[in-house]
XYZ file of C-alpha atoms in Angstrom:
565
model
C 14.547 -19.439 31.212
C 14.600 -15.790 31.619
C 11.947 -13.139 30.587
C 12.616 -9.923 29.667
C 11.336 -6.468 29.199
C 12.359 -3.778 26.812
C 10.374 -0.608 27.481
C 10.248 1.456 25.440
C 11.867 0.937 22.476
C 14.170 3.548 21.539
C 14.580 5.122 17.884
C 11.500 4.833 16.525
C 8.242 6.864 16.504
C 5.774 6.730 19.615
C 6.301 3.762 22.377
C 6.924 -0.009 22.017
C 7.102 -2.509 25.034
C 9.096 -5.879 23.719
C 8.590 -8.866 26.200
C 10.746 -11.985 25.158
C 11.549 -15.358 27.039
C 14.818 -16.219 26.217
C 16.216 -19.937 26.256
C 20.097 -20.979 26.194
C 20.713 -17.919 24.643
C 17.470 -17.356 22.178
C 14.294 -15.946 22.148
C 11.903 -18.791 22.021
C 8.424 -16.200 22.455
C 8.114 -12.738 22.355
C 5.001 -10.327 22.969
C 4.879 -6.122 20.912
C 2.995 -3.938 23.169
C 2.157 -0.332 22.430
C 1.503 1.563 25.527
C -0.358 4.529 23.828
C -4.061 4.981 22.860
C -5.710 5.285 19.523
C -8.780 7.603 19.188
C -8.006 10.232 16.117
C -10.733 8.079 13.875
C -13.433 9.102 16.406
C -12.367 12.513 15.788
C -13.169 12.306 12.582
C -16.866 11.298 12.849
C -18.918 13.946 11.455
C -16.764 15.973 9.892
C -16.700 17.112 6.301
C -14.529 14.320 3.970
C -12.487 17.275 1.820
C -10.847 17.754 5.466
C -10.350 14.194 6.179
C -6.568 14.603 4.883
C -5.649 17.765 6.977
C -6.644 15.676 10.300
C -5.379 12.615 9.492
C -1.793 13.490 8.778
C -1.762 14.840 12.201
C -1.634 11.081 13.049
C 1.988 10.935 13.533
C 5.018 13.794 12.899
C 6.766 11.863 10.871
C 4.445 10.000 8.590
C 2.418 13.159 7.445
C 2.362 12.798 3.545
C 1.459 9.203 3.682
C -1.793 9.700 5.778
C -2.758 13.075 3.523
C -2.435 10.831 0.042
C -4.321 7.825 1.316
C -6.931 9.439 3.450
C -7.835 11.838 0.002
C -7.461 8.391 -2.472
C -10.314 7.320 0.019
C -12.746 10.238 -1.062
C -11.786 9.922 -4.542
C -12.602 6.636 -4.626
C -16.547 6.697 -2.921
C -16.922 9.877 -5.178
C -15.641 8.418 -8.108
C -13.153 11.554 -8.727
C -10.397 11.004 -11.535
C -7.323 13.573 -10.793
C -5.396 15.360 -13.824
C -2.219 14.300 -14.955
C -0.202 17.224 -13.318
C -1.452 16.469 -9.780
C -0.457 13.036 -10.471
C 2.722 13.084 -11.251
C 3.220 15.806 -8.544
C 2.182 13.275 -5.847
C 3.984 10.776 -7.419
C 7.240 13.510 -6.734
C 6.075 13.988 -3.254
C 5.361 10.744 -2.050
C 9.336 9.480 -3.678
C 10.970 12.069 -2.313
C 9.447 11.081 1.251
C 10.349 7.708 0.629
C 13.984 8.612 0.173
C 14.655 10.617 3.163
C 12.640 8.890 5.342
C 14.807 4.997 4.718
C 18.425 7.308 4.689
C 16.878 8.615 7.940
C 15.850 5.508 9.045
C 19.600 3.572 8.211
C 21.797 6.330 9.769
C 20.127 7.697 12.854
C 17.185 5.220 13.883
C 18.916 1.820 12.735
C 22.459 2.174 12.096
C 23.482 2.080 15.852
C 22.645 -1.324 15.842
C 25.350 -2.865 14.032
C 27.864 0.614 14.519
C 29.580 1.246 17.407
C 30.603 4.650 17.910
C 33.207 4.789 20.348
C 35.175 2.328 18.247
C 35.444 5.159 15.655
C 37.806 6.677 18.411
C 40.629 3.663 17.685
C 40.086 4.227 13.867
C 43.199 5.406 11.137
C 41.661 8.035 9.062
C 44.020 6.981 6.093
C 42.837 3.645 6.337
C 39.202 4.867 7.114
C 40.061 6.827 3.710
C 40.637 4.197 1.611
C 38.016 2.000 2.816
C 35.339 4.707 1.663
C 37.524 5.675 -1.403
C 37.019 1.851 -2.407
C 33.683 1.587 -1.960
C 32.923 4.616 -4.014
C 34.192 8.489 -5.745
C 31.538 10.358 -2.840
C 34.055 13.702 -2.306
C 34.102 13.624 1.131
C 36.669 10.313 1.278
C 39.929 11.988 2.152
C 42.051 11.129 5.671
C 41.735 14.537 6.001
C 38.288 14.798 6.105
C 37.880 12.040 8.418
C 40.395 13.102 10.854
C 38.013 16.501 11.291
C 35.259 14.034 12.003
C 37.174 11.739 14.690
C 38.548 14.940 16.533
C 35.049 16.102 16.683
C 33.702 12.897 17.836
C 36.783 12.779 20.554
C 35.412 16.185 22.149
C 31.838 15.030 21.941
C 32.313 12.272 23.603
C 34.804 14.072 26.247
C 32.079 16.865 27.165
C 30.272 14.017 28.598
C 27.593 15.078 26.548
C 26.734 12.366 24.269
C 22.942 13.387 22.983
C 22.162 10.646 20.341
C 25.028 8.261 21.198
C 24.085 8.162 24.723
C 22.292 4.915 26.636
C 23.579 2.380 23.954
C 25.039 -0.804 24.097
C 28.495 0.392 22.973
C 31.114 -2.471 23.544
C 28.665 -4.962 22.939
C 30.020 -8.344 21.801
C 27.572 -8.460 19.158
C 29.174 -5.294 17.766
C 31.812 -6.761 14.027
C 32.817 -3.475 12.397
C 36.730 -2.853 12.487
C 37.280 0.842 13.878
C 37.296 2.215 10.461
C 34.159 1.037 9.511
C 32.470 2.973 12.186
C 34.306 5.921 11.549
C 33.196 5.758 8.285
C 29.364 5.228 8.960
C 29.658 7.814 12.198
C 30.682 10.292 9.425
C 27.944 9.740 7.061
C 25.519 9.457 9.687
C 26.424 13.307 10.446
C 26.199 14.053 6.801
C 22.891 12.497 6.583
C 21.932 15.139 9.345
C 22.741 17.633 6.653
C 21.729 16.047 3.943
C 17.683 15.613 4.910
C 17.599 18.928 5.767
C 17.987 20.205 1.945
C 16.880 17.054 0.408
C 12.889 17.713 2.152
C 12.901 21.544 0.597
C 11.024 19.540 -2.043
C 8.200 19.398 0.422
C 8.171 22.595 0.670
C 8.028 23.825 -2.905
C 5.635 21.483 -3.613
C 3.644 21.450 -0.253
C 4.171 25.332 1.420
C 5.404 23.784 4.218
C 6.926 20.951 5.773
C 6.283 18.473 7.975
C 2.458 18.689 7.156
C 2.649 19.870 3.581
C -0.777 22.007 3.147
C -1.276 21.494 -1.225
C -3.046 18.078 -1.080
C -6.501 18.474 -2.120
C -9.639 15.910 -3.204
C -9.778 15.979 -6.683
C -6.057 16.874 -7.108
C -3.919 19.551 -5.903
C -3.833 23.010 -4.816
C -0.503 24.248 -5.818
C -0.768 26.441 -9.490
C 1.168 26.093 -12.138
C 2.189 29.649 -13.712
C 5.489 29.972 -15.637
C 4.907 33.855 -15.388
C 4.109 33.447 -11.517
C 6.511 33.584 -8.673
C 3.685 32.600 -6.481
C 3.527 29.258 -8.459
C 5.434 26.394 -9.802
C 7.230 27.721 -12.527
C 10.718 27.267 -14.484
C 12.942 28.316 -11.434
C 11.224 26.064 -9.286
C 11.211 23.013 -11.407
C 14.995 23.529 -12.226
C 15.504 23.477 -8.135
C 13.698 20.502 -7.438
C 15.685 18.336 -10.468
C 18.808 19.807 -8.673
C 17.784 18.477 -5.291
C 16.514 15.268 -6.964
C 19.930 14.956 -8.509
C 21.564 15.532 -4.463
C 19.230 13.193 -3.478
C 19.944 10.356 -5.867
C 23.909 10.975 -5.493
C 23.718 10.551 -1.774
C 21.610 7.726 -2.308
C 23.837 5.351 -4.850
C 27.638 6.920 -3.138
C 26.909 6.831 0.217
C 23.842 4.826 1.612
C 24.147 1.944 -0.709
C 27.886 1.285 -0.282
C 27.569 1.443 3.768
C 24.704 -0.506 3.326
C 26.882 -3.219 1.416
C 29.863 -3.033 3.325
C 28.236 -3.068 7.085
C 25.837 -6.278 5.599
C 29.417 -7.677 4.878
C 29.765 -8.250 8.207
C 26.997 -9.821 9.595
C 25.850 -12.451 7.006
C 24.762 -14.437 9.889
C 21.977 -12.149 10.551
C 20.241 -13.100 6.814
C 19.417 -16.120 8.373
C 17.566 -14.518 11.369
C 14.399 -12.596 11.680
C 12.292 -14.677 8.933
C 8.743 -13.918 10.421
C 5.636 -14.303 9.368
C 6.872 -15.450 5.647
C 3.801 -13.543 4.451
C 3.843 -10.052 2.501
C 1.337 -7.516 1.431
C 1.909 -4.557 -0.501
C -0.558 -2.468 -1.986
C 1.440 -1.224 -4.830
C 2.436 3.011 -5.842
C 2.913 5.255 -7.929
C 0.429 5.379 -10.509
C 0.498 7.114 -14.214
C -2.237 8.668 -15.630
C -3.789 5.488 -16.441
C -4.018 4.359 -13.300
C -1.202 1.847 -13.885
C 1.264 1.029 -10.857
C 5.032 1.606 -11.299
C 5.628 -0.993 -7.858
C 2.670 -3.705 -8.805
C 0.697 -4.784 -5.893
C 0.564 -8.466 -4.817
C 0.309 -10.786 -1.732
C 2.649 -13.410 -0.878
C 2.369 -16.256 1.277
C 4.832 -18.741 2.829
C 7.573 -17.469 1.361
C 6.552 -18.737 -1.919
C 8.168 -16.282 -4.537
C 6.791 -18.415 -7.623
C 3.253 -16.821 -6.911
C 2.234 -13.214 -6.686
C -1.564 -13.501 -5.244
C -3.731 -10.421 -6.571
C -5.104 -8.095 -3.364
C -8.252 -7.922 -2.267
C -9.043 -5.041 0.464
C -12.008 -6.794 1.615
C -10.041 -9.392 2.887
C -8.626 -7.220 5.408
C -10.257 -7.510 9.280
C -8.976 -6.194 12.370
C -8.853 -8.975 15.759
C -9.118 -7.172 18.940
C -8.645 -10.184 21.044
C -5.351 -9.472 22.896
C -5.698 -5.411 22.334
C -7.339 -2.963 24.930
C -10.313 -2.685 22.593
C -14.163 -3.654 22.444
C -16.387 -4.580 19.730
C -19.777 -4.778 19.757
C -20.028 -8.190 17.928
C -17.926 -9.738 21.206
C -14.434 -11.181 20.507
C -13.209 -13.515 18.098
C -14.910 -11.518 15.293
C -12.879 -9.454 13.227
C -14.019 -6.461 11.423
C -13.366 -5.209 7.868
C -12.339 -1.987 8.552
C -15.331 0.049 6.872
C -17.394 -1.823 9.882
C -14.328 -0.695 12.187
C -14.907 0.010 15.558
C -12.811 2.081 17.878
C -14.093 1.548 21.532
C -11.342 1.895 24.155
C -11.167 -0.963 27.245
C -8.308 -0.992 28.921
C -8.162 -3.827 30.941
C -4.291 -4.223 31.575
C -2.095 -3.477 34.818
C -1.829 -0.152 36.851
C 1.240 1.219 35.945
C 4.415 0.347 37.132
C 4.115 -3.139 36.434
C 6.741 -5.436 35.578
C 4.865 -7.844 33.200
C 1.657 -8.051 30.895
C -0.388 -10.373 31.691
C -0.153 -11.970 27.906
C -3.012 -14.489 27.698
C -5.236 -11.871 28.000
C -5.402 -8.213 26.368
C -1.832 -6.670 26.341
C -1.618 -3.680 23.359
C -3.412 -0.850 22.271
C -2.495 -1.891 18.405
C -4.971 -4.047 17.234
C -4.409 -7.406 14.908
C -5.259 -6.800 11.322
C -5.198 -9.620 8.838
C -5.352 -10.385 5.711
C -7.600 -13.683 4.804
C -7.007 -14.482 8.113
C -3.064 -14.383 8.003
C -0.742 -12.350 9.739
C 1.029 -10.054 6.818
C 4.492 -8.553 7.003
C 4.294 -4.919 5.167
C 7.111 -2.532 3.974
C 10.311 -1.957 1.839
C 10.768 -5.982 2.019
C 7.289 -7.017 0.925
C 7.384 -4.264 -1.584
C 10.853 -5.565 -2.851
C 9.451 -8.857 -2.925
C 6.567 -8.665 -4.720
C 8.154 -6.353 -7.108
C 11.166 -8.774 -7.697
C 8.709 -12.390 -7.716
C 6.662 -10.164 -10.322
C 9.175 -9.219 -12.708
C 9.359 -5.709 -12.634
C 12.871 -5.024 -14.192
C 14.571 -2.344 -12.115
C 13.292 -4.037 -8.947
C 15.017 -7.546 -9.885
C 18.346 -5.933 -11.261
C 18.861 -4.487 -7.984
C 18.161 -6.889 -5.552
C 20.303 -9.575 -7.862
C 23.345 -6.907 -7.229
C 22.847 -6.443 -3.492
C 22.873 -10.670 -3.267
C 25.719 -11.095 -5.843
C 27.892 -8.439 -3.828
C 27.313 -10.520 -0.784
C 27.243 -13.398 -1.877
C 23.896 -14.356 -0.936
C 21.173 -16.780 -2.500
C 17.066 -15.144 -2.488
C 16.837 -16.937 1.206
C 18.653 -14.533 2.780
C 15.628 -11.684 2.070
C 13.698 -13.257 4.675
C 15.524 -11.872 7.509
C 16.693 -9.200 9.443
C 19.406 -8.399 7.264
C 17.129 -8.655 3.978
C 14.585 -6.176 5.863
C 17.581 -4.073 5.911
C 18.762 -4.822 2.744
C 15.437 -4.140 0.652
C 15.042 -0.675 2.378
C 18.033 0.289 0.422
C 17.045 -1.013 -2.358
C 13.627 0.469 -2.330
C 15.203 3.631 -1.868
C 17.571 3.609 -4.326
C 14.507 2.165 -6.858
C 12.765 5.688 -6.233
C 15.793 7.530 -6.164
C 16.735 6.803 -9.936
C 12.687 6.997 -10.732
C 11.753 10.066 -8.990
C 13.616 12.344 -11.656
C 11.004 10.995 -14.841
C 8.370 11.677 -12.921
C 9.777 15.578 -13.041
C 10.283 15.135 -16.262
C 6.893 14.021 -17.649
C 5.631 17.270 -15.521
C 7.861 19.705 -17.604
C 6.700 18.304 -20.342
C 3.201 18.916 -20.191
C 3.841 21.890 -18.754
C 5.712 22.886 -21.517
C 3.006 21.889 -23.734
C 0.126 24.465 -21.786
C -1.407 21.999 -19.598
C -1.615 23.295 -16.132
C -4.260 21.653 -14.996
C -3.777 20.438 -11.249
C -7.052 19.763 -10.273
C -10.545 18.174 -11.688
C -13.110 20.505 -10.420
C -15.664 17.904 -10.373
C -17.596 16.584 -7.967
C -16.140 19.812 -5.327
C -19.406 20.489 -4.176
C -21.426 17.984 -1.518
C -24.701 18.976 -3.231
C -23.042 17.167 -6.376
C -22.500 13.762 -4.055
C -24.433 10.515 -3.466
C -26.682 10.640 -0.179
C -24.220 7.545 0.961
C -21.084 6.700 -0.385
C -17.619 4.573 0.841
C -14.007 4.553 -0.582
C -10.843 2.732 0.374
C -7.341 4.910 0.199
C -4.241 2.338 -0.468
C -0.676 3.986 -0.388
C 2.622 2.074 0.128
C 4.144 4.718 2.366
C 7.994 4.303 3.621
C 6.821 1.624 5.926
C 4.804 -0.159 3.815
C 0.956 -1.153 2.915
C -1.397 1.717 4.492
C -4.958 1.639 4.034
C -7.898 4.388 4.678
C -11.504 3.417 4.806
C -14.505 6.061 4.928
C -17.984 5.828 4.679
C -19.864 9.036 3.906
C -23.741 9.419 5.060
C -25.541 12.910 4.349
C -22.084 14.964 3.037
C -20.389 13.888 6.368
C -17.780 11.300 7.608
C -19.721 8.537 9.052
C -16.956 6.236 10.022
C -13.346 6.478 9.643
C -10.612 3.535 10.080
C -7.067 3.451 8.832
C -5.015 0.036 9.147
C -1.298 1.422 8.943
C 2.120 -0.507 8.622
C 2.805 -0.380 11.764
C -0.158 -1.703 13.272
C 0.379 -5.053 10.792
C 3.783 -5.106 11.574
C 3.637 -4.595 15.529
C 0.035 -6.426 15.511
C -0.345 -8.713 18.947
C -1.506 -11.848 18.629
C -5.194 -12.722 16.776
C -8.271 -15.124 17.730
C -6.185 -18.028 16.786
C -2.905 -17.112 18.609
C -1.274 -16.279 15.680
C 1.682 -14.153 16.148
C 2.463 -10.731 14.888
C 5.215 -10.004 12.516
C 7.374 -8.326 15.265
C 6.788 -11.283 17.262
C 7.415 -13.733 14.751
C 10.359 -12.208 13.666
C 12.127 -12.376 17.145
C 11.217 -16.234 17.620
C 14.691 -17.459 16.976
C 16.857 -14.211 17.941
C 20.334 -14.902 19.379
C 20.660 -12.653 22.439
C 24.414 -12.576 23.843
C 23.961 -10.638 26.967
C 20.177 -10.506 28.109
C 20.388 -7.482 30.103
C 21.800 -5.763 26.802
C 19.461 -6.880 24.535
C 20.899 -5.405 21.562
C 19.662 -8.247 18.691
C 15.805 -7.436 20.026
C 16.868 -3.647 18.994
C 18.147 -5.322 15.829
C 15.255 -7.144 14.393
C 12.437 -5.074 15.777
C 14.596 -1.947 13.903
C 14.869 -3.704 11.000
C 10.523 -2.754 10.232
C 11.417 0.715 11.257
C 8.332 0.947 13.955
C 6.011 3.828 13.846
C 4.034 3.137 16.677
C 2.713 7.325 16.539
C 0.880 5.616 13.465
C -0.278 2.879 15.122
C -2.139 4.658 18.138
C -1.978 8.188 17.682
C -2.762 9.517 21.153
C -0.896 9.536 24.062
C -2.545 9.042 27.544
C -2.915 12.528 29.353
C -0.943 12.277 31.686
C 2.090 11.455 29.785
C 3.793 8.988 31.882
C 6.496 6.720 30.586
C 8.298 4.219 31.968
C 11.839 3.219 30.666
C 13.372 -0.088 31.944
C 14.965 -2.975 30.946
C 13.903 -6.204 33.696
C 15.662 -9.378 33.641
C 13.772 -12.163 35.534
């Protein structure tokens, strides 16, 4: 038996310790440790709930939209504050639009690397690398020519010595299946992605002033005017660039990411029968019209069982502290429904360097949230899921193309490669869906309504002397929840339960493993001090563990090691 350490793990937001013991070649346990502190929600004790948003998208640099939208649903709600159509469907614009960058971001340059290996791109034909992408779809960029420019430029990158993002990975690995023009091909798009996300996220800006941190959310609505006369607002010129980047987006989406998608999955069907999990999945559901009706329905499922969508009920949602460096006041083996949620620091865990947590005891700063006391998987696969096991039409079409095209029965969603899988097909979902959304805001626009915001309810002297709201949002890495209680026009507690901290949860009061755990019980690993498959599954949720914790220690210290023991 050999145990192993993986710290931290690289591509992905904040810092993630894997441990693993690994028998005849498999992971039989594994332990997710985040190595940073949480403390932003005591931050926000006391402070006046219109602001909530601005702070809490400071949680993390990546997920800032997410945290603005549920953090403001979470005033709305304890004030009771309907929002015009306009802002609506302008959220609806924002939040897709993140959604979209942030999985083609998350496939080329945070997960790709996993199953692409670089330096074979060196060995490719361009011709042949030519007609590979020419047969897998018309995307203009497909000639030898094209990919010969890309290969020469690869050669000199790697000959500086220099290798930036390809550096300190596994390249050779024996886990590694794509033929040398395969990875040329996905090396090339990952460069183009670089390109891509760079115009694509100009919607931010129009609609948000700025971005990352867009600055036009607001309770009640939002802050940006609509003027057709107005340069200063969203008017005609405006609208016609953000259909154009919708359009760019949506291309890239269905010619590029989708075929590499499908032919890279091509070669590692084994891998759809790895990474299974917890078998349970919550999503909150998004996107809502002006009725309040969801576009992706919300449902729980359990077991694996896609015959039954259970409805969701936020207060069945507690948070264990058991193994996490965290005290409650209650004492342990109590968890707390996070309008009750505590945030008391206790870290009671090795003085750094150590080599291993001492896991029977308190080993993470991310705490254990479950739902009726079971460990939920969230993200682009429970969304897919519940959307498919519910019916929704687009949802089911999409998924039954990615299995027919390889050759794949339902099972194979439960896994690493169906994790994968359903992130593209989430994205391509809101990449076709985003555009209507546009289009039902030109339309009343064009009709005279420019109403973004309510105006109601704006002023504390208008509010209850106590109030408390829950914010849902299915952000790019699934189910996120807000919870605030107000007291006297002032936040009186503050918790948010993000996808991350489901997802890279430790263990709970009855030992029950966390979907990152879970997920790795079972994982092949060919070469234990190159511990590429961990990289593989653990990838495959996209961690944000920023999200999870928010603060780093003062100091700063990190400590980056693989040990073999």
């Amino acid at each position: 038996m050999a145990k192993i350490v993986v710290d931290p793990i690289t591509r992905i937001e904040g810092h993630l310790r894997i441990e693993a013991e690994i028998n005849d070649g498999k992971i039989t346990d594994a332990w997710s440790s985040s190595t940073m502190f949480r403390g932003i929600e005591k931050i926000l004790k006391g402070r006046d709930p219109r602001d909530a948003w601005f702070w809490t998208q400071r949680f993390c640099g990546v997920c800032t939209t997410v945290h603005s939208i549920a953090s403001i649903r979470a005033v709305e709600d304890a004030l009771k504050i309907k929002i015009p159509p306009n802002a609506q469907l302008i959220r609806n614009i924002i939040i897709g639009i993140q959604n979209v960058q942030d999985h083609v971001i998350h496939f080329y340059h945070l997960h790709a690397l996993d199953w692409v290996d670089v330096t074979s791109a060196l060995k490719a034909d361009p011709a042949k690398t030519s007609a590979l992408a020419a047969s897998l779809s018309d995307w203009p960029n497909n000639s030898a020519t094209y990919f010969k420019s890309v290969q020469d430029r690869l050669k000199s990158f790697v000959a500086s010595g220099r290798l930036g993002p390809f550096a300190n990975a596994y390249w050779g690995h024996p886990a590694y299946k794509l033929p040398p023009e395969a990875n040329l091909m996905a090396t090339a798009h990952y460069l183009e992605a670089l390109e891509w996300q760079k115009d694509i996220i100009r919607i931010h800006a129009i609609l948000g002033s700025k971005n990352p941190h867009p600055q036009t959310f607001l309770v009640g609505g939002m802050s940006i005017p609509i003027d057709p006369d107005s340069q200063n607002a969203l008017n005609a010129d405006k609208l016609e660039e953000i259909k154009r980047l919708l359009k760019k987006a949506q291309d890239f989406v269905e010619k590029v990411y989708i075929p590499d998608l499908l032919a890279i999955a091509s070669f590692y069907k084994e891998w759809a029968a790895i990474g299974g999990g917890v078998g349970n999945f919550l999503c909150y559901g998004e996107f809502p019209d002006a009725a309040g009706n969801l576009w992706f329905p919300q449902g729980a499922i359990l077991g694996k069982d896609l015959t039954k969508v259970l409805p969701v009920d936020q207060k069945k949602v507690a948070e264990y502290v058991d193994h996490s460096w965290y005290e409650y006041t209650g004492g342990p083996k109590k968890g707390l429904h996070p309008f009750d949620g505590e945030t008391e620091e206790h870290y009671s865990g090795p003085r750094p360097p150590y080599e291993f947590l001492d896991t029977d005891k308190k080993y993470s700063w991310v705490k254990a949230p479950r739902y009726d006391e079971k460990a939920m998987e969230v993200g682009p696969l429970a969304r897919v899921l519940v959307a498919y096991a519910s019916g929704h039409k687009e949802a089911k079409a999409a998924v039954d193309m990615v299995l027919n095209k390889l050759g794949v029965g339902p099972e194979a969603l439960f896994s690493t490669l169906g994790r994968t899988g359903a992130r593209g097909i989430d994205c391509l979902l809101i990449a076709r869906k985003t555009p209507a959304w546009l289009d039902e805001l030109i339309v009343n626009i064009s009709k005279g309504d420019y109403r973004i915001h309510a105006n109601e309810k704006w002023d504390p002297s208008e509010w209850p002397a106590e109030a408390s709201g829950y914010g849902w949002h299915e952000a790019p890495r699934g189910a996120l929840g807000h919870w605030i209680k107000i007291r006297d026009q002032k936040i009186l507690n503050y918790q948010a339960v993000v996808p991350s901290t489901w997802n890279a949860s430790p263990r709970d009061a009855k030992g029950q493993r966390g979907p990152y755990e879970a997920a790795l019980v079972g994982t092949p690993v060919a070469d234990s001090a190159k511990p590429l498959e961990i990289l593989r599954t653990v990838h495959s949720f996209d961690p944000c563990l920023a999200c999870a914790v928010h603060v780093m220690d003062a100091t700063g210290n990190e400590v980056i090691k693989v040990n073999v023991s």
